[in-house]
Tab-separated table of C-alpha atoms in Angstrom:
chain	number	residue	atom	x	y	z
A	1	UNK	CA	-0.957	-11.450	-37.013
A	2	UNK	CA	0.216	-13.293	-33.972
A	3	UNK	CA	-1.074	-11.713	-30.615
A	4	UNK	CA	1.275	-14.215	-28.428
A	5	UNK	CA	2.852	-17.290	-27.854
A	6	UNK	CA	3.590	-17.913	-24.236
A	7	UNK	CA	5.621	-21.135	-22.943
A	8	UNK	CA	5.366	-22.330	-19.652
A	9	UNK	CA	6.764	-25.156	-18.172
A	10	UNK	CA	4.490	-25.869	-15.395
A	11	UNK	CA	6.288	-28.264	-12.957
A	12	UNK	CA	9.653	-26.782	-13.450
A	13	UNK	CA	8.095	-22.725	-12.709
A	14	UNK	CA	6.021	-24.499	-9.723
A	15	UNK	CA	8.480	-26.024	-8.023
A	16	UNK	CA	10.668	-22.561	-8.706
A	17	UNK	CA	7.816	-20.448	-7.377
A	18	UNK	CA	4.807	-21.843	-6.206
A	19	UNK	CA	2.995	-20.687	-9.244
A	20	UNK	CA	0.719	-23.790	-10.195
A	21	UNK	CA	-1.571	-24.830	-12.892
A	22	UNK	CA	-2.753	-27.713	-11.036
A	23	UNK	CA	-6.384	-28.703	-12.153
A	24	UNK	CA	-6.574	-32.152	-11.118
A	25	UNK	CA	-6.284	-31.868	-7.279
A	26	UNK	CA	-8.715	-33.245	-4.929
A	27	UNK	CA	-9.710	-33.045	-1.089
A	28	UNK	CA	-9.783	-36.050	1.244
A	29	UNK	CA	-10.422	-36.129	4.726
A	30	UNK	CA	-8.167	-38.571	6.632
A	31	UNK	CA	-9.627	-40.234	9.037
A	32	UNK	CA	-8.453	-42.964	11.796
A	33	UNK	CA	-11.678	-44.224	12.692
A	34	UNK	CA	-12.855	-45.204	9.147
A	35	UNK	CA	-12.996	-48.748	8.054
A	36	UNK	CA	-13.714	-47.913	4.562
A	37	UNK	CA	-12.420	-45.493	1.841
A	38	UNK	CA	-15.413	-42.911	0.585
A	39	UNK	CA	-15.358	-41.259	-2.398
A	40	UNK	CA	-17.866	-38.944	-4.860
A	41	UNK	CA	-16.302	-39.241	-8.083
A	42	UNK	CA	-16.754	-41.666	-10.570
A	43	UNK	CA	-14.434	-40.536	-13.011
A	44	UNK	CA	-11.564	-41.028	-10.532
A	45	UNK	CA	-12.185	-45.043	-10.101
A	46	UNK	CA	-9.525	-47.207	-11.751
A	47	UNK	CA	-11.077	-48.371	-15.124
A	48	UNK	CA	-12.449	-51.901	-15.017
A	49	UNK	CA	-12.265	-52.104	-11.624
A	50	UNK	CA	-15.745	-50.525	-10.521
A	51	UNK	CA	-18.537	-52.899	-9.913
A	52	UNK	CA	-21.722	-51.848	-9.105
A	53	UNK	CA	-24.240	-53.429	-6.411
A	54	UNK	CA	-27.961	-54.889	-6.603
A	55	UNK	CA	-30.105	-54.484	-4.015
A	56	UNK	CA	-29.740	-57.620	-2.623
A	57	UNK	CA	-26.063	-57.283	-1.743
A	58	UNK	CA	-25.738	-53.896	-1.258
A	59	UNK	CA	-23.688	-53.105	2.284
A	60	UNK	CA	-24.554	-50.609	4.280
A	61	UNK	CA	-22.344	-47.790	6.018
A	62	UNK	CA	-23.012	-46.783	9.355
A	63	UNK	CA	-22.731	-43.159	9.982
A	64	UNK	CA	-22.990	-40.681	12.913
A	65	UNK	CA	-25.815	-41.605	14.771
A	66	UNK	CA	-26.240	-44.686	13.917
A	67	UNK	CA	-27.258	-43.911	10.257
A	68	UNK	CA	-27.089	-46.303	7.333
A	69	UNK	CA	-26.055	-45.014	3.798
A	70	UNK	CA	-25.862	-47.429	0.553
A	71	UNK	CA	-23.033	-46.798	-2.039
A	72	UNK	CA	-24.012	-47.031	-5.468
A	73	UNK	CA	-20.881	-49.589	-6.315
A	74	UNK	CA	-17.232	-50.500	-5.161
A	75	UNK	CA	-13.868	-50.190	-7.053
A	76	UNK	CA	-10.117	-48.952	-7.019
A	77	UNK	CA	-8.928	-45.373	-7.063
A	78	UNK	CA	-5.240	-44.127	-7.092
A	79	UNK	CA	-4.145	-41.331	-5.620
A	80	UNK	CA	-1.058	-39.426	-5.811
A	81	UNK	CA	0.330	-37.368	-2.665
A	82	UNK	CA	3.709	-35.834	-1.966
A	83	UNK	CA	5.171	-36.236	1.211
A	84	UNK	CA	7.344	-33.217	3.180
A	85	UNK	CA	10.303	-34.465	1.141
A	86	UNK	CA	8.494	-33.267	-2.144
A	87	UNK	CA	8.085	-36.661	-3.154
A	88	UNK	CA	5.305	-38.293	-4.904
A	89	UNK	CA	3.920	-41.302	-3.352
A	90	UNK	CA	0.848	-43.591	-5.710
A	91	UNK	CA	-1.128	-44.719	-3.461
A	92	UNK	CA	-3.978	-47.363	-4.147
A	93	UNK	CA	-7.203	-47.435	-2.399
A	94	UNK	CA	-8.538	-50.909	-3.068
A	95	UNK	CA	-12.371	-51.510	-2.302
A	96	UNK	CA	-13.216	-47.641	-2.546
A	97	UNK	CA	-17.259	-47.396	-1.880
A	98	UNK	CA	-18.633	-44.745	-4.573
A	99	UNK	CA	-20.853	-42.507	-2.510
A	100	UNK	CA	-21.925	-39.427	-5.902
A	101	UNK	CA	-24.021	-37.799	-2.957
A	102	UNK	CA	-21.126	-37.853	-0.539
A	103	UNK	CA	-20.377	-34.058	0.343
A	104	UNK	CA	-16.251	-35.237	0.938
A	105	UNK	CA	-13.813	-38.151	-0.249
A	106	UNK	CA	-12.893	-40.224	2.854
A	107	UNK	CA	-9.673	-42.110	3.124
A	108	UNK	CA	-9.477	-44.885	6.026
A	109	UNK	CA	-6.126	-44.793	7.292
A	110	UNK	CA	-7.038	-47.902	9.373
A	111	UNK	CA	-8.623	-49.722	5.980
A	112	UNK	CA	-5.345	-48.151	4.217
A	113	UNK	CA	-2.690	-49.939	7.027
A	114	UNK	CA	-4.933	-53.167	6.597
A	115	UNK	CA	-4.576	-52.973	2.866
A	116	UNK	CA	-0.552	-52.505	2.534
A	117	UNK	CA	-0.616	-55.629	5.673
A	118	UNK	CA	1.189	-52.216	7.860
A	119	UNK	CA	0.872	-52.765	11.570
A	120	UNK	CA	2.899	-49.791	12.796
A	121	UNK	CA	3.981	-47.526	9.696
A	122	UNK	CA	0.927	-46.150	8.351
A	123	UNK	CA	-1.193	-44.067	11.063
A	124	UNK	CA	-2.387	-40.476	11.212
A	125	UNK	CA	-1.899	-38.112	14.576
A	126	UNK	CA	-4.323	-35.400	14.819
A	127	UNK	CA	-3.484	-32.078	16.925
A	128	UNK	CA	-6.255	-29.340	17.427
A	129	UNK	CA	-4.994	-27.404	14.257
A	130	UNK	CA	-2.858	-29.966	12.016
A	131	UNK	CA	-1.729	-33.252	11.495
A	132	UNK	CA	0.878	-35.544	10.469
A	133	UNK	CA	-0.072	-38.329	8.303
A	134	UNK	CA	2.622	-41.496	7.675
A	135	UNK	CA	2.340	-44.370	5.114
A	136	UNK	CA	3.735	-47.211	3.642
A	137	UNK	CA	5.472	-48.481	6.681
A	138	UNK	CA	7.027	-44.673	7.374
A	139	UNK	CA	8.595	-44.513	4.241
A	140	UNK	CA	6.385	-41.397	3.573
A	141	UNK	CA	5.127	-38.482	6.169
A	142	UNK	CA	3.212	-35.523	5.518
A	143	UNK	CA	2.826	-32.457	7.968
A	144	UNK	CA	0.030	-30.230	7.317
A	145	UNK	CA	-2.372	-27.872	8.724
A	146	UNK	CA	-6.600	-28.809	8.852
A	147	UNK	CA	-8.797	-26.928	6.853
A	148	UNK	CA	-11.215	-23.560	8.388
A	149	UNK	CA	-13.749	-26.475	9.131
A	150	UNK	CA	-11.168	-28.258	11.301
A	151	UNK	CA	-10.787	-31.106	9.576
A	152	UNK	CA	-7.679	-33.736	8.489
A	153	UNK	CA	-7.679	-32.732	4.260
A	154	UNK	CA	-5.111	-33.096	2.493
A	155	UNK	CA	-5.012	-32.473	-1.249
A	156	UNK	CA	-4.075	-35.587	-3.668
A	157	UNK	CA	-4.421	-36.985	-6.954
A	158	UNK	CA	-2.297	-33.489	-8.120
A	159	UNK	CA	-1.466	-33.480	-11.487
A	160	UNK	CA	-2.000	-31.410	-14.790
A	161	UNK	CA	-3.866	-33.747	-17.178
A	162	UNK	CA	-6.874	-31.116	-17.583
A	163	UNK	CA	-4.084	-28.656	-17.788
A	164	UNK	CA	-2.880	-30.796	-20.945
A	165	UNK	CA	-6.452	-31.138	-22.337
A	166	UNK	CA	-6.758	-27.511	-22.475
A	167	UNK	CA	-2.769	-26.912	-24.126
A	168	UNK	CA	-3.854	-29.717	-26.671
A	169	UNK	CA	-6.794	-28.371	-27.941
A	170	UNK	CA	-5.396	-24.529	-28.799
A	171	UNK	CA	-1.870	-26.588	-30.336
A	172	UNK	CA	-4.325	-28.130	-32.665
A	173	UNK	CA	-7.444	-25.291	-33.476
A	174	UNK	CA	-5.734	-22.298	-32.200
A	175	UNK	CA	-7.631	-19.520	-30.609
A	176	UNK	CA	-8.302	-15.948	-30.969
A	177	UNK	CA	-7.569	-13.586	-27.500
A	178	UNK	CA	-8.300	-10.349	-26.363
A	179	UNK	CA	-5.432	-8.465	-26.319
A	180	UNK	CA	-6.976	-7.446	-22.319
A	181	UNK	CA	-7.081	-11.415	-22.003
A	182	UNK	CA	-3.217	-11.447	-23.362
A	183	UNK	CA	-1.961	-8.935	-20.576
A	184	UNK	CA	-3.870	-11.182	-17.918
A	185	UNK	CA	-2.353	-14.042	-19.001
A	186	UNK	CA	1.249	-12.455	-19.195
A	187	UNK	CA	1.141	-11.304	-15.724
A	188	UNK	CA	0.138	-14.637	-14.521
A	189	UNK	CA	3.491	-16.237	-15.806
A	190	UNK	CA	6.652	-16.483	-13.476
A	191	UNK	CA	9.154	-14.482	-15.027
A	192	UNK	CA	11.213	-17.445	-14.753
A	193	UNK	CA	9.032	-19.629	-16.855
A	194	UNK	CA	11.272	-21.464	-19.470
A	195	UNK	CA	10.945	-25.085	-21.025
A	196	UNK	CA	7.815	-25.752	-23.856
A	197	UNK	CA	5.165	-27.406	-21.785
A	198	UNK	CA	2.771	-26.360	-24.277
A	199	UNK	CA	2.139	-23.726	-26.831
A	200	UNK	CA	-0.993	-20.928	-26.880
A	201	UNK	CA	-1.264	-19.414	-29.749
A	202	UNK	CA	-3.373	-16.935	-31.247
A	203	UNK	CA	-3.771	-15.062	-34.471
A	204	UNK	CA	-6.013	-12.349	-35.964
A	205	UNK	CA	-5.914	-12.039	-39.595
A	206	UNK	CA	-6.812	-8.572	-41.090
C-alpha cells in the first residue's frame, strides 16, 4: 500500500515562500584586507584544477600576529551568489589556497578585483552590523547583515545537488516511512508546492 507521494518543486515553492531545501550552501567571510582566497573544502575545488605543494615550494600565509600557516595545495573553486536583484552571479576564485584545518572559507575581495582586472567595481563596505558587497565591475551588489560573531558572511555556492542525491536514490529503491515521519514531512511542504521536482515514495506491503 502506498503511504505517500509528495511533489515539491523546490525553487519554484522557495522563491514563493521562503521554504528551502537548500543543502549545498556555504559560509565565507569577505574580507578587504585579504590577498588570497581561503578555503576548507576539498570537495568544492574545480576538478583538475587542484595542485598540491612539496615542501620545498610551499608559500606561507601570514596571519594575525605575524603567524605563518602552510596550505596543503592551490586550485579553482566556483561559487554561486545572488545579488539583491535575486540574481545568480558564478563567480570564480582562481588560485584558492586549500587550508582542511581552516575554521572559515575566506574570499579576498582585493585578490577577487585583481582577478576580474576591476579597479573600481568590485569592493566591499563594512558598517558595524552589515555590509554591502559589489562585483564584477558593479554589475552585482549584495546588502546583508554580519553574522552574531560580527563578521562579513555571506552564504554561496546555494544549490540543491545533495537535495537531488537524496530524491534520486528513493525514485530508484524506494523507501519505507513511518506514518509519524509522513505527517512531519507533510507539514513541512508549502501548501503551494506544485511542479515534480522529485518523487518520494513509499510502500508497505501486507
Amino acid at each position: 500500500i502506498t503511504l505517500a507521494t509528495f511533489v515539491y518543486n523546490a525553487t519554484a515553492a522557495c522563491a514563493a515562500t521562503s521554504f528551502s531545501f537548500d543543502s549545498d550552501s556555504v559560509d565565507i567571510v569577505l574580507d578587504n584586507s585579504a590577498n588570497t582566497h581561503i578555503w576548507n573544502r576539498l570537495e568544492d575545488f574545480v576538478e583538475g584544477t587542484v595542485e598540491y605543494f612539496s615542501d620545498d615550494d610551499n608559500p606561507g600565509v601570514v596571519t594575525i600576529g605575524d603567524s605563518e600557516s602552510r596550505p596543503v595545495a592551490i586550485g579553482t573553486v566556483m561559487l554561486t551568489l545572488m545579488d539583491n536583484d535575486g540574481i545568480e552571479s558564478k563567480i570564480i576564485l582562481k588560485d584558492t589556497l586549500y587550508f582542511p584545518s581552516s575554521p572559515v572559507n575566506v574570499l579576498g575581495v582585493t585578490k577577487l578585483g585583481e582577478q576580474l582586472n576591476d579597479t573600481d567595481g568590485t569592493w566591499i563596505k563594512t558598517r558595524w552590523r552589515s555590509s554591502t558587497f559589489s562585483w564584477n565591475f558593479n554589475k552585482h551588489q549584495l546588502d546583508f547583515s554580519h553574522s552574531s560573531n560580527k563578521l562579513p558572511v555571506v552564504s554561496v555556492k546555494v544549490g540543491y545537488q545533495t537535495f537531488d542525491s537524496f530524491c534520486t536514490l528513493f525514485e530508484r529503491t524506494g523507501a519505507m516511512i513511518e506514518p509519524t515521519s509522513l505527517s512531519t514531512c507533510r507539514t513541512m511542504l508549502p501548501s503551494d508546492a506544485s511542479s515534480s521536482l522529485c518523487y518520494l515514495t513509499s510502500s508497505n506491503s501486507e
